Coordinates of C-alpha atoms in Angstrom, one line a residue:
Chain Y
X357 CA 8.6 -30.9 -46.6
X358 CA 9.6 -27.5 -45.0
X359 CA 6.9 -27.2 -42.5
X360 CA 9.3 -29.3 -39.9
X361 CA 6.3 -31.9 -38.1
X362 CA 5.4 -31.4 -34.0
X363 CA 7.9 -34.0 -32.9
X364 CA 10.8 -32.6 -35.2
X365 CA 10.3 -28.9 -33.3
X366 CA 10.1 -30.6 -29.8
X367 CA 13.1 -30.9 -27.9
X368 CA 14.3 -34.0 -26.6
X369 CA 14.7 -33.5 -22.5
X370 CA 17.4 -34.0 -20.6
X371 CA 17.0 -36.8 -17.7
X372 CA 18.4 -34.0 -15.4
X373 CA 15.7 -31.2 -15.9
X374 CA 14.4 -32.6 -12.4
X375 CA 13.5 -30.7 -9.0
X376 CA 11.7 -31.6 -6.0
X377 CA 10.5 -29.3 -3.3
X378 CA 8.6 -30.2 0.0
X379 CA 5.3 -29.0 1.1
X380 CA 3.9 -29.9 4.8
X381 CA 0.1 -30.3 5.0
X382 CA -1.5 -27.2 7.5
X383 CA -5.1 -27.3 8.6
X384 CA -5.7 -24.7 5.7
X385 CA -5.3 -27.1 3.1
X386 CA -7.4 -29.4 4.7
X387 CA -11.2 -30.1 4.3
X388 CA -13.9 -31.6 5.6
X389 CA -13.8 -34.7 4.5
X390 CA -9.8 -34.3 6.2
X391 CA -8.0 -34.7 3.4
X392 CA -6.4 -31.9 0.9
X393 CA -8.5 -29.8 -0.7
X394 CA -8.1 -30.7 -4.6
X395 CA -7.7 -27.1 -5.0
X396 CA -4.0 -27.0 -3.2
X397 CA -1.9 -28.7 -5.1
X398 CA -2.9 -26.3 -8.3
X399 CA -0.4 -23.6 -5.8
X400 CA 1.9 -26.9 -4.8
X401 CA 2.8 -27.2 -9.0
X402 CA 3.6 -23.2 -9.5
X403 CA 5.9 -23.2 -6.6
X404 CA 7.4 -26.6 -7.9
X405 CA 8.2 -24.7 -11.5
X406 CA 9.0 -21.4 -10.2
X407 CA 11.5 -23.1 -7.9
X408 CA 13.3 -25.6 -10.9
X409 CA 13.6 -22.0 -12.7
X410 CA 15.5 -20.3 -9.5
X411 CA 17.7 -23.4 -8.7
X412 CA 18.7 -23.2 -13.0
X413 CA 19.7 -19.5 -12.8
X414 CA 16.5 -18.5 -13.9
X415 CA 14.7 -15.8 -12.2
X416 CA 10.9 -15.2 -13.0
X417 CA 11.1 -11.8 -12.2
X418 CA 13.9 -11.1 -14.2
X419 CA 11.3 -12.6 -16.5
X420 CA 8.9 -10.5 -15.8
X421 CA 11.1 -7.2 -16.2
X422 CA 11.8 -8.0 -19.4
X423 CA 8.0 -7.7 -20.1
X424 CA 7.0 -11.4 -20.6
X425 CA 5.0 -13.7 -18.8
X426 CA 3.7 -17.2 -18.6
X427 CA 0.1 -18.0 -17.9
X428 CA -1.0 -21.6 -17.5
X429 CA -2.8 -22.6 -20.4
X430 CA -3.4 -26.0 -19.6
X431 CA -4.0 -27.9 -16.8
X432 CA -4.4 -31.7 -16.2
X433 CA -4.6 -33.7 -12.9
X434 CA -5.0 -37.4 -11.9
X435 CA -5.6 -37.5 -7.9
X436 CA -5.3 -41.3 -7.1
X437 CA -4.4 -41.0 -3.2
X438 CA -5.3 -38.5 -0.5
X439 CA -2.8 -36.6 1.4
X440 CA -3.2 -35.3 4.8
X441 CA -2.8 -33.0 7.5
X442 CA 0.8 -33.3 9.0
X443 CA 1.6 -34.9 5.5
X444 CA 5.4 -33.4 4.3
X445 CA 4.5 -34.4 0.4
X446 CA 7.3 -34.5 -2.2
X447 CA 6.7 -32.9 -5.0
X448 CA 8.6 -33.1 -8.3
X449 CA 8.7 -31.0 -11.2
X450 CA 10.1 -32.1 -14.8
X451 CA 10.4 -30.5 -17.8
X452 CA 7.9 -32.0 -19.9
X453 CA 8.6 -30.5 -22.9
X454 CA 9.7 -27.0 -24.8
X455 CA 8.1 -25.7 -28.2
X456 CA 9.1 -22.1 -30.0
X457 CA 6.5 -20.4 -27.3
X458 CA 5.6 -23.2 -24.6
X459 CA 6.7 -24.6 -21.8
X460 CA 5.2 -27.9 -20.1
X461 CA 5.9 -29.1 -16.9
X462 CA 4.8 -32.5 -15.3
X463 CA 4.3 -33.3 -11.9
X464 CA 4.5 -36.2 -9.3
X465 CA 3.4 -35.7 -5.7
X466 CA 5.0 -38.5 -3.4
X467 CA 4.1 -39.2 0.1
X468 CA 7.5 -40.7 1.7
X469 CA 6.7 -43.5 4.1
X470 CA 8.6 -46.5 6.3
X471 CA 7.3 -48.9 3.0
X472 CA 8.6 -46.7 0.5
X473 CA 7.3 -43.6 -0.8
X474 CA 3.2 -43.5 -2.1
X475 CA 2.7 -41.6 -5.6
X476 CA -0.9 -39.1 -4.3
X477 CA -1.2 -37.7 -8.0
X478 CA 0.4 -37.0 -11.2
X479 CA -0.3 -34.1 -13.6
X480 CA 1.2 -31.7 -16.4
X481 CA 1.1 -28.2 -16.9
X482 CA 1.3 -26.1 -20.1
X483 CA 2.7 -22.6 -19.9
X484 CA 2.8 -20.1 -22.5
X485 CA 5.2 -17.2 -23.0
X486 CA 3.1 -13.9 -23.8
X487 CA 4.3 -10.3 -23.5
X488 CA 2.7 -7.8 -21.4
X489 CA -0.3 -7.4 -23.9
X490 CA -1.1 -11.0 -24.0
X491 CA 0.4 -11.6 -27.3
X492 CA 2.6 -15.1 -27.6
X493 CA 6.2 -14.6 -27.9
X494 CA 8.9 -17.0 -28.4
X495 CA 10.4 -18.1 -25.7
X496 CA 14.6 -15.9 -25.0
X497 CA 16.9 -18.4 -26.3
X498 CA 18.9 -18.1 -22.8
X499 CA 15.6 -19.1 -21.1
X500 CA 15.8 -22.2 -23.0
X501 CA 18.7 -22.6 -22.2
X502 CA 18.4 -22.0 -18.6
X503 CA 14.9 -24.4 -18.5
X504 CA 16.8 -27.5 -20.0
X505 CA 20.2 -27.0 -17.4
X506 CA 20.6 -29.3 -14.7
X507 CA 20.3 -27.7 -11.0
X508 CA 22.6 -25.9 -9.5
X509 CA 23.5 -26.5 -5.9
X510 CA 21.3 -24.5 -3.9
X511 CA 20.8 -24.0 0.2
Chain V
X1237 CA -21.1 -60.8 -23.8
X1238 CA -22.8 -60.8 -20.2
X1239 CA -20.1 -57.7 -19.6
X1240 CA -21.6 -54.8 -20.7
X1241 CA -18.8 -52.0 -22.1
X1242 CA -17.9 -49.1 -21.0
X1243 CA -19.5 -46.6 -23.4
X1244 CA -23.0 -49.3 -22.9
X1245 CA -22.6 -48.9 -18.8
X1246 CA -22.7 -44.8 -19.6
X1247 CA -25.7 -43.2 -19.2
X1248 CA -27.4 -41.1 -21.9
X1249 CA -27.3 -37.1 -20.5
X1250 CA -30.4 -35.0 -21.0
X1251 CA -30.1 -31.9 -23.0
X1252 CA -31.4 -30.5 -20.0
X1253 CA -28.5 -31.1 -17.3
X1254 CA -26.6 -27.9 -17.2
X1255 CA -26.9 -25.2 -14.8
X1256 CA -25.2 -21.8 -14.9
X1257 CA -23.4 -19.5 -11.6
X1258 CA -22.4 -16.3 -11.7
X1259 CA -18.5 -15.2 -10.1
X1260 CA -17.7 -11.3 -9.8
X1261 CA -14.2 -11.1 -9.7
X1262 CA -12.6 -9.5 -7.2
X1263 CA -8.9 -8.1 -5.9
X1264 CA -8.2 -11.7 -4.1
X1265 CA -8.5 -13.7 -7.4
X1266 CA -6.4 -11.6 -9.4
X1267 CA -2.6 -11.8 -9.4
X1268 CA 0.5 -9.4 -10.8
X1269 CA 0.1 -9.9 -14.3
X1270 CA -3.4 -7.9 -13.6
X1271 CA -5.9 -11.3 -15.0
X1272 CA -7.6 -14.3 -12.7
X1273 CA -5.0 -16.6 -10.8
X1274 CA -5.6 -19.9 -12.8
X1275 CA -6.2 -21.4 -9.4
X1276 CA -9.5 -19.6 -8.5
X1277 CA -11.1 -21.5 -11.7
X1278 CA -11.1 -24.8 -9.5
X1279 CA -13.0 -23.2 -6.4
X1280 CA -15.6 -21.9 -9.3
X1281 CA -15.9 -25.3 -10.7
X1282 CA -17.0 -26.6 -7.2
X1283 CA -19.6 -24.0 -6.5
X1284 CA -21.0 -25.0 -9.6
X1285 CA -21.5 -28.4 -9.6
X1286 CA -22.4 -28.1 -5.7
X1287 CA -25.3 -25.6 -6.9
X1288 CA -26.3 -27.7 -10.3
X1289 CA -26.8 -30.2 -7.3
X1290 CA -28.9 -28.0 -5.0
X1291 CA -30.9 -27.1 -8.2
X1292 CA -32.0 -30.4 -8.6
X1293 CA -33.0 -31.0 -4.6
X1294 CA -29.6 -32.9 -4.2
X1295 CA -28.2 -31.8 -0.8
X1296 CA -24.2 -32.5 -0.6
X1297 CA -24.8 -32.1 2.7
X1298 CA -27.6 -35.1 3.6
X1299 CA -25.0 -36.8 0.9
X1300 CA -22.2 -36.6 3.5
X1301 CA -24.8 -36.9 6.5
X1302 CA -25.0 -40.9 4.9
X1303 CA -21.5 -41.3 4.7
X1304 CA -20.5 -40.6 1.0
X1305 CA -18.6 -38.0 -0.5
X1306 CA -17.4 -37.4 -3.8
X1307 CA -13.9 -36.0 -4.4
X1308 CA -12.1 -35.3 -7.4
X1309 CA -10.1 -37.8 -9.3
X1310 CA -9.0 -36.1 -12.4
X1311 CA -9.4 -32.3 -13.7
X1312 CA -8.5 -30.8 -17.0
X1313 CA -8.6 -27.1 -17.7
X1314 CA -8.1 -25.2 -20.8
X1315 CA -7.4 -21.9 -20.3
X1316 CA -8.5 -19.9 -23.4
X1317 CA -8.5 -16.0 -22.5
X1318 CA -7.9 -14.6 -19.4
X1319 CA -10.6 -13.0 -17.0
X1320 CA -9.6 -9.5 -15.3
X1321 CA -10.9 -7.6 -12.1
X1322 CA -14.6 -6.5 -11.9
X1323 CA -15.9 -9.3 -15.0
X1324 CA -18.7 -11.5 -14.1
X1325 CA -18.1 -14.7 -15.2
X1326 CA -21.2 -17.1 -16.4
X1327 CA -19.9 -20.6 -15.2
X1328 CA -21.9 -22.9 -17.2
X1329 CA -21.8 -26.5 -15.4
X1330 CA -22.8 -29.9 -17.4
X1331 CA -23.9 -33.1 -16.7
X1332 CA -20.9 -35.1 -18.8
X1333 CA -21.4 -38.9 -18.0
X1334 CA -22.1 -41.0 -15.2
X1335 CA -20.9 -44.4 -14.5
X1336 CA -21.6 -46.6 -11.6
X1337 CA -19.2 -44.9 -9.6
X1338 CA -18.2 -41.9 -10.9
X1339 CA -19.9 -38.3 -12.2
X1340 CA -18.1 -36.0 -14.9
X1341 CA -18.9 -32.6 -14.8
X1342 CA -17.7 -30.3 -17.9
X1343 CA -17.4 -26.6 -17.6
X1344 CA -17.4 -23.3 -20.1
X1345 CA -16.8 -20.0 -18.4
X1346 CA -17.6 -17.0 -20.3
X1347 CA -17.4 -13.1 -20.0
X1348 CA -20.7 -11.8 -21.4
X1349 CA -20.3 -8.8 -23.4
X1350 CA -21.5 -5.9 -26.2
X1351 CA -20.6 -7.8 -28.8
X1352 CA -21.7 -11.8 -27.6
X1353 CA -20.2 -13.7 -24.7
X1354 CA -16.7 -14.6 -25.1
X1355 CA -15.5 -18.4 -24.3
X1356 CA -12.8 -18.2 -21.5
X1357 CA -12.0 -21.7 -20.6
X1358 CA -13.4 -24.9 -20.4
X1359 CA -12.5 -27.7 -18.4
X1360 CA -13.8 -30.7 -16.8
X1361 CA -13.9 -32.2 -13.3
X1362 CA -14.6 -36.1 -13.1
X1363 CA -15.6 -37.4 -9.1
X1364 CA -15.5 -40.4 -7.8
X1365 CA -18.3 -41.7 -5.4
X1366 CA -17.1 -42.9 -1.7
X1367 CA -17.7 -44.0 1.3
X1368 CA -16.4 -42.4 4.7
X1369 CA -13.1 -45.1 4.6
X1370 CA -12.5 -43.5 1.0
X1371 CA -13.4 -46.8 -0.6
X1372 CA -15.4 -46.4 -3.9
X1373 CA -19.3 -46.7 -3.6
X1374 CA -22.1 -47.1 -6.0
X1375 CA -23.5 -43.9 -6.3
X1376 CA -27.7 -44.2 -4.7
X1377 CA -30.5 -44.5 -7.2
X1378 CA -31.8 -41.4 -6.0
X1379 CA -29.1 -39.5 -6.3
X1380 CA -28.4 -40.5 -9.8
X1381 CA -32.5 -40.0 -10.7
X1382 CA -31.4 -36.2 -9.2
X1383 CA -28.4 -35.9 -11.5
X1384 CA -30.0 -36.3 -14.3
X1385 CA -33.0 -34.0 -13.5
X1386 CA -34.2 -30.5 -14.6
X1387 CA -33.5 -27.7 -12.6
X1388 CA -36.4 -27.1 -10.2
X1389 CA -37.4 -23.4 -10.1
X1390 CA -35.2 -21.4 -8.0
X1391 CA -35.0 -17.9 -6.3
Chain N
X377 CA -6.0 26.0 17.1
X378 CA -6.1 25.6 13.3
X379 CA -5.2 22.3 13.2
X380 CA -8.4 19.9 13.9
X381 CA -8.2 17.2 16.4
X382 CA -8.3 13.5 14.7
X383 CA -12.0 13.2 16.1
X384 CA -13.3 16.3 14.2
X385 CA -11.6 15.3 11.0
X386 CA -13.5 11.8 11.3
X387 CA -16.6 12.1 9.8
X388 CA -20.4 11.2 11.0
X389 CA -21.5 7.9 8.9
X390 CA -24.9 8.0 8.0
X391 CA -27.6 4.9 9.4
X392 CA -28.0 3.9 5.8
X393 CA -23.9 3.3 4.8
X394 CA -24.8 -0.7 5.0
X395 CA -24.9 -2.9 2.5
X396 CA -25.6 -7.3 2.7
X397 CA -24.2 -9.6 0.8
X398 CA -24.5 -13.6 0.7
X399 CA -21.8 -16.1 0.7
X400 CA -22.6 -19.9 0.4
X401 CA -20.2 -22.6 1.8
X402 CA -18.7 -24.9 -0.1
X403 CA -16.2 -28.1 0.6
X404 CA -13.2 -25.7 -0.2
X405 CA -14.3 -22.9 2.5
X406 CA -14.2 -25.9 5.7
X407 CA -11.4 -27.6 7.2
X408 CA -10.3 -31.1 9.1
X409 CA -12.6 -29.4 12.0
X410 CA -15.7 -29.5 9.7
X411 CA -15.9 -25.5 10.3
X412 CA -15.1 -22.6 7.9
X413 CA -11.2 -22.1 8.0
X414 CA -11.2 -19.0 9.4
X415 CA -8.6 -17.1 6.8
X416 CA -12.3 -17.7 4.2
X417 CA -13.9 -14.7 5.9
X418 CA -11.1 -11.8 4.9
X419 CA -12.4 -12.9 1.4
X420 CA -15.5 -12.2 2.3
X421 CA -15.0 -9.0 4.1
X422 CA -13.7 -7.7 0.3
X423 CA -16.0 -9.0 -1.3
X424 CA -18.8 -7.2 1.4
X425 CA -17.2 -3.7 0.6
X426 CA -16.8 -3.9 -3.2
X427 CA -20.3 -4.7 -3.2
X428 CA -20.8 -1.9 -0.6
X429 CA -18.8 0.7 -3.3
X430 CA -20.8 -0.8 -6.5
X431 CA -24.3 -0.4 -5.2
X432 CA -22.8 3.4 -4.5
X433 CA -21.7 4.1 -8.0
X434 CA -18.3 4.1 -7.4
X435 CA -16.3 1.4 -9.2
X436 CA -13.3 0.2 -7.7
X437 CA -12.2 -1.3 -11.1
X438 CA -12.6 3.1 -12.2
X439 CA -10.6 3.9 -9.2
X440 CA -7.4 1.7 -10.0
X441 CA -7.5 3.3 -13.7
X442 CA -7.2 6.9 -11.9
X443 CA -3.8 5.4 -10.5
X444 CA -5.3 4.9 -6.5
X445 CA -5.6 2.2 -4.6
X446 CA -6.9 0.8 -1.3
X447 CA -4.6 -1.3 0.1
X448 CA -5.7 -2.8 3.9
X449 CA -4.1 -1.4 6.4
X450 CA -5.3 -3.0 9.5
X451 CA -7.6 -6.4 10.0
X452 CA -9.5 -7.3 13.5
X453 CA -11.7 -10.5 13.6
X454 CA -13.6 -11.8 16.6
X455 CA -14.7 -15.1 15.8
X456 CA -17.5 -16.3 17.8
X457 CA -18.9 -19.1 16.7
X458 CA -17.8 -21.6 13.4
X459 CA -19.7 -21.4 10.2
X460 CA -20.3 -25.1 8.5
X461 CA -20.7 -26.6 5.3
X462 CA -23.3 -25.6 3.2
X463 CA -24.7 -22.6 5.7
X464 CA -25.4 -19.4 3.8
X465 CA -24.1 -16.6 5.7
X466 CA -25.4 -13.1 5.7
X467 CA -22.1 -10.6 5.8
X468 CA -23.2 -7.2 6.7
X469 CA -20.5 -4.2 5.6
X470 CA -20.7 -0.8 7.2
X471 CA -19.0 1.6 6.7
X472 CA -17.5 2.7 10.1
X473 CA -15.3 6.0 9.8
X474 CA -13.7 8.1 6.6
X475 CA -10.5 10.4 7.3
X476 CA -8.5 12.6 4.7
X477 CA -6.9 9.3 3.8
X478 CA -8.4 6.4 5.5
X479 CA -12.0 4.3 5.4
X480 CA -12.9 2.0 8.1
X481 CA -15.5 -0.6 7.3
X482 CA -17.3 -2.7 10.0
X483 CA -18.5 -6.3 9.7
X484 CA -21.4 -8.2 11.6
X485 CA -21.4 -11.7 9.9
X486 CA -24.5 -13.9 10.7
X487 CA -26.1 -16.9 9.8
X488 CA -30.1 -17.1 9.1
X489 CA -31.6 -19.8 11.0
X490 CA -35.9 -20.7 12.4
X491 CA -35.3 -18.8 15.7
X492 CA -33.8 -15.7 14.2
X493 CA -30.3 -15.3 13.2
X494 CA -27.1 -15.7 14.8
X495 CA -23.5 -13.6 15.4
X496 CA -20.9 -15.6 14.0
X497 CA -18.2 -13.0 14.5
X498 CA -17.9 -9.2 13.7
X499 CA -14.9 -7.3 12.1
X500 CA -13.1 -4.1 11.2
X501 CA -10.7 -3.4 8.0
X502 CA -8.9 0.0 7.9
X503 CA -7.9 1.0 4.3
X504 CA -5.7 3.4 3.2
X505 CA -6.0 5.3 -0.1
X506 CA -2.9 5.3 -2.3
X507 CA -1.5 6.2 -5.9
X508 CA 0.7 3.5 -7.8
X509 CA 3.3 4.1 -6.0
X510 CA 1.9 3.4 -2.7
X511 CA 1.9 6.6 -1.6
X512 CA -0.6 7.9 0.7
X513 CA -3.4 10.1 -1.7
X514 CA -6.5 12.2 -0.1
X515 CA -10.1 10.3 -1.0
X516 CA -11.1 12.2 -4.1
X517 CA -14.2 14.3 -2.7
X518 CA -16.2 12.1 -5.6
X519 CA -15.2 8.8 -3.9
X520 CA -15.8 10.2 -0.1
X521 CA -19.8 11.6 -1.1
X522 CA -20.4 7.9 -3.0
X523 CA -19.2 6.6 -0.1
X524 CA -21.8 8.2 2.2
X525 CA -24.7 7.7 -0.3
X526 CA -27.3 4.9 0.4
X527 CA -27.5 2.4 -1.8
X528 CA -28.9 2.6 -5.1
X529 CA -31.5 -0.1 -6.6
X530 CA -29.8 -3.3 -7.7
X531 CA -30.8 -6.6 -9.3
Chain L
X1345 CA -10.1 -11.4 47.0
X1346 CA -10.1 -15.1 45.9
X1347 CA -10.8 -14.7 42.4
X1348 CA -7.3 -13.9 40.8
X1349 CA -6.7 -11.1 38.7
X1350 CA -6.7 -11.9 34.7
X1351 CA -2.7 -10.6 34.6
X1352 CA -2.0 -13.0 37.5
X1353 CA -3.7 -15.9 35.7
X1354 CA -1.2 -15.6 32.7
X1355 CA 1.9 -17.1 33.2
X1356 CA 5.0 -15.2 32.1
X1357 CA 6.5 -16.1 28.5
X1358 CA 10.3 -17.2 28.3
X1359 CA 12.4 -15.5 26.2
X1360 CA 13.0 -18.3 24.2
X1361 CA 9.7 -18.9 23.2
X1362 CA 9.9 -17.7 19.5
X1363 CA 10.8 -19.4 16.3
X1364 CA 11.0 -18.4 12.7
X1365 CA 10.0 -19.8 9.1
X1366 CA 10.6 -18.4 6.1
X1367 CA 7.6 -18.1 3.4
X1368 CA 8.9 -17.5 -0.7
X1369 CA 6.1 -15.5 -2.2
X1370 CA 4.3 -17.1 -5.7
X1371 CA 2.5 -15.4 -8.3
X1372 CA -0.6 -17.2 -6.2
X1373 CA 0.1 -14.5 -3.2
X1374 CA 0.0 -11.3 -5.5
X1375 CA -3.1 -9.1 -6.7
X1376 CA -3.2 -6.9 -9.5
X1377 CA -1.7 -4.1 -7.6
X1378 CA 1.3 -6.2 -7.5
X1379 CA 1.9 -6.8 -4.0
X1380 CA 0.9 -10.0 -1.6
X1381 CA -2.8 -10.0 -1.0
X1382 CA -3.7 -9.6 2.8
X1383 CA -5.1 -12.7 2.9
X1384 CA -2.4 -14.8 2.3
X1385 CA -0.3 -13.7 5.6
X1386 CA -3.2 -15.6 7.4
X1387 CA -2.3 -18.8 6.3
X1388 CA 1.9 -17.8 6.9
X1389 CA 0.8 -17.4 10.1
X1390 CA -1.0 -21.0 11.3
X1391 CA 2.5 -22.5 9.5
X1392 CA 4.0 -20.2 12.0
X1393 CA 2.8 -21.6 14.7
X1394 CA 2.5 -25.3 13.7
X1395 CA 6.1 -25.2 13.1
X1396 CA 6.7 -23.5 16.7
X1397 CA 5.0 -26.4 18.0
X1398 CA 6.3 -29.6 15.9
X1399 CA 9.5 -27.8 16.9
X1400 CA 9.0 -28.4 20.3
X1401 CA 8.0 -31.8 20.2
X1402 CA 4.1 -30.9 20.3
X1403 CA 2.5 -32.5 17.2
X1404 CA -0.9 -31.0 16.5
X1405 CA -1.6 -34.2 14.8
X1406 CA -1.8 -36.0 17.7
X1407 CA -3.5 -33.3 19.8
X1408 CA -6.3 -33.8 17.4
X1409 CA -6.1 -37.0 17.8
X1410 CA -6.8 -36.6 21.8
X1411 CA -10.1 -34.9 20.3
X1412 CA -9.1 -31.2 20.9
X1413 CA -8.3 -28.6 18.7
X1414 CA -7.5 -24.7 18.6
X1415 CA -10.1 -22.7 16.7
X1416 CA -9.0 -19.1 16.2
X1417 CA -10.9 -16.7 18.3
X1418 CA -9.3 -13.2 17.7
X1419 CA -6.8 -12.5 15.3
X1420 CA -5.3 -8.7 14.8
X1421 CA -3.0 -7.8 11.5
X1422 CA -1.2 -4.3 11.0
X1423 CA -0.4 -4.1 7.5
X1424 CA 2.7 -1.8 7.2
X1425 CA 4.5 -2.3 3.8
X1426 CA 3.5 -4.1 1.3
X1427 CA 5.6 -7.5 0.4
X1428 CA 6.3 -8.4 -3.2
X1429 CA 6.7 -11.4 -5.7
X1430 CA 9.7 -13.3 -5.1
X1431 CA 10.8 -11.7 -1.3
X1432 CA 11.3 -14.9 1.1
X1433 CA 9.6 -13.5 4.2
X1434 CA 10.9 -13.7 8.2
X1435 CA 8.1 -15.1 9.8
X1436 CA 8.5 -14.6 13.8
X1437 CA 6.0 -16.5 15.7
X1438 CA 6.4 -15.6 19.4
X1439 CA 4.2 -17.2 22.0
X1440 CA 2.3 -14.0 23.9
X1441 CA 0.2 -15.3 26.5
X1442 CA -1.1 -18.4 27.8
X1443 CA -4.5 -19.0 30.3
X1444 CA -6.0 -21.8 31.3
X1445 CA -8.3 -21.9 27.5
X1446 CA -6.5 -20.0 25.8
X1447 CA -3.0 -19.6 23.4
X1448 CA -1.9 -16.0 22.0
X1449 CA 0.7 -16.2 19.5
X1450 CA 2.7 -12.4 18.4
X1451 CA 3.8 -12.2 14.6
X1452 CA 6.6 -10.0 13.1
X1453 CA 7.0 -10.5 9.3
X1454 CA 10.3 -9.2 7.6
X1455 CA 12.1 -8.3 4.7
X1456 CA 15.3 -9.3 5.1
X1457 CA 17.9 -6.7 3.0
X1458 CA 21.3 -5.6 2.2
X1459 CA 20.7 -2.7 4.6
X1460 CA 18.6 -4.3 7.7
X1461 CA 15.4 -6.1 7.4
X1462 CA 12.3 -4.0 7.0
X1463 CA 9.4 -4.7 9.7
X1464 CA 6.3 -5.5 6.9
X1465 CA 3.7 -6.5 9.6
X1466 CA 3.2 -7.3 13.0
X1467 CA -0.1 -9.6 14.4
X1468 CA -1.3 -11.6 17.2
X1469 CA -3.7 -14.7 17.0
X1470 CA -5.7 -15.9 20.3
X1471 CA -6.6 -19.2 19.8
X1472 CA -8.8 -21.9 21.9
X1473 CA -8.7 -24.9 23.4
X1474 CA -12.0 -26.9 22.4
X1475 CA -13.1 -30.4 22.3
X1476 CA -14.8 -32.1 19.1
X1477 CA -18.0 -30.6 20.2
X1478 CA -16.4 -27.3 20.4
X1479 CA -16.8 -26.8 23.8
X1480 CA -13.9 -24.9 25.9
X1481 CA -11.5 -27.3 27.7
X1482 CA -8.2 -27.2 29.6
X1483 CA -5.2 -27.0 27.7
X1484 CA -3.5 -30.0 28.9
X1485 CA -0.4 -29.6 31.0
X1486 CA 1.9 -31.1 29.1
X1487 CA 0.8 -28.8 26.2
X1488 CA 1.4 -26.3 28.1
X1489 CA 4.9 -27.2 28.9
X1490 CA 5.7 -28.0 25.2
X1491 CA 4.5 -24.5 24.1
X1492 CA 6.8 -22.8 26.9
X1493 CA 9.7 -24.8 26.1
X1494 CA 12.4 -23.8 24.1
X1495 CA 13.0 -25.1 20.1
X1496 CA 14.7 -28.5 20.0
X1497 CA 17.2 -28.8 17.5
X1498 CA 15.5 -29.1 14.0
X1499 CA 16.9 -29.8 10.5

């Protein structure tokens, strides 16, 4: 066999390739029915990734300047909980897995509380690396590198 | 068996439960790499399903007016091809299943074009039927006899 | 005096530089208030004057690929009164003054109803014409005479 | 005269009466000209002033909860440079004027820089004090005193 099999070319992840970053609830996120607009939390997960990428080193607009990109090619969500206005959610962002050109990220949103904290949703996010024209690249062997290093401190 | 399964409790969808909206994009949905935010796709999947609704002489709003609502409880998007400044987008919203409690909408955008319309995502949005507590509901008779009507003629 | 005052450079807008286009309210466009969030409207406003320039000819999506832009400037909003759910608004654009460099485009936004309509709020957005590198260009004399013209049949 | 003058009825501002939050632009705040869409500095700004008043002990949470709440009425933005992907914004929120209805909060967003920070945009938002049925109302005095005090310490 020479073609190697999916598994064989996905990495294994290190426990570390964690981050969480906060996001309070405003009456802008809110609807009707006063809970978060589903819609939200698709802006809650990029800041989450482009976040564990700046606290690894990794600066997406360095990225950028050397011509590449990452759309989203794949989005799933589970809402199980609704969050609300004045809510400070927690949301955390692992690296879900790395192939030659992709990158997927998995989310949980937590609402802390005096019982412990509530899990609101959970959902995963496929990125791939393109070049300017659209055209998938492999992803710069020091941006692997970068993506599957644990954080460093940050402010 | 008294317990009916899952697949016997799902409803059979008419060929004719899809209806199709129309999204010129503008400068808001686009972002730096010069194509559609992948958020805006969510916001165009509501207008759809809220329209297929309207379509059929279901009013959201007398919905809400008896205390339901139906927000979403799981998403999934395949982004395909990305949409750019200026395109107008056919939104093409289907019936997908219907359960007791729950309606699945499924979704194919496309860019119409010289040469045939090209397929730029597709995705589906499954809802969940409750009350104003957020407690899960049966959805109304009526509103599942709308559901799985034809459109009625529209301006 | 060979240099014009600002007044003489301003030009006089025809009656007919109006133009009205529709938007429909959905779950994602209210708030915890059960009202349209009021940042929804500066959407619209874009929207209005895209549609303003396309029913003139001129195609904004043309005027980026000659390297200009029209970045807003300046943004002034009276809200009167809140739109709700489901309410189709009527926003009027007008276009409300042209200099060498600037266009000015007025909003009346109003919402249909069985004793005529009502004033929801009314708006202005300056714009400022630019190349790619934000610097400030003269209106091509192209752009400036299909911005005077009345509109042209549309579907 | 026993009708007081509209500059007597508002009560001078402390100095004090200002607070700052930071805002890290996404690829969600860009457009294809690759700066921040207007739009977005709406939403910096209700975070603005949310902040300024959690910071001073004044949830709004529970001021909605006393069945009032603070519609925008007026809200004035002079865009002056663009911001771009990546900058982490100065938001100033500055309290500007207080009557009996009404709040007026003053915006300054910055650049912050190796050589000063640049002055991107500068805004005011008059808000109103109304009751669930949207009708005008008092702000309550201890409101009042909350939004003149100065910040308590905050994490």
């Amino acid at each position: 066999m020479t073609e190697p099999s999916a598994s064989a070319r996905q990495r294994p992840i290190p426990e570390h390739c964690t981050s969480q970053t906060l996001e309070r609830i405003g009456v802008s996120h809110t609807d009707m029915m006063g809970i978060v607009h589903h819609s939200h939390y698709v802006v809650f997960f990029e800041r989450g990734r482009l976040e564990y990428m700046r606290r690894r080193g990794l600066s997406y607009k360095e990225f950028v300047g050397r011509g590449l990109h990452m759309p989203v090619i794949e989005l799933n969500v589970r809402y199980r909980k609704p969050a609300l206005f004045d809510d400070e959610l927690h949301v955390e962002t692992r690296l879900g897995g790395l192939t030659r050109v992709t990158v997927r990220f998995e989310y949980a949103v937590r609402r802390p509380g005096a019982e412990g904290s509530e899990l609101l949703l959970d959902a995963s996010v496929q990125l791939a690396c393109v070049n300017d024209a659209q055209r998938p690249r492999g992803l710069p062997a020091d941006v692997v590198q970068q993506l599957l290093a644990p954080e460093r401190a940050h402010s």
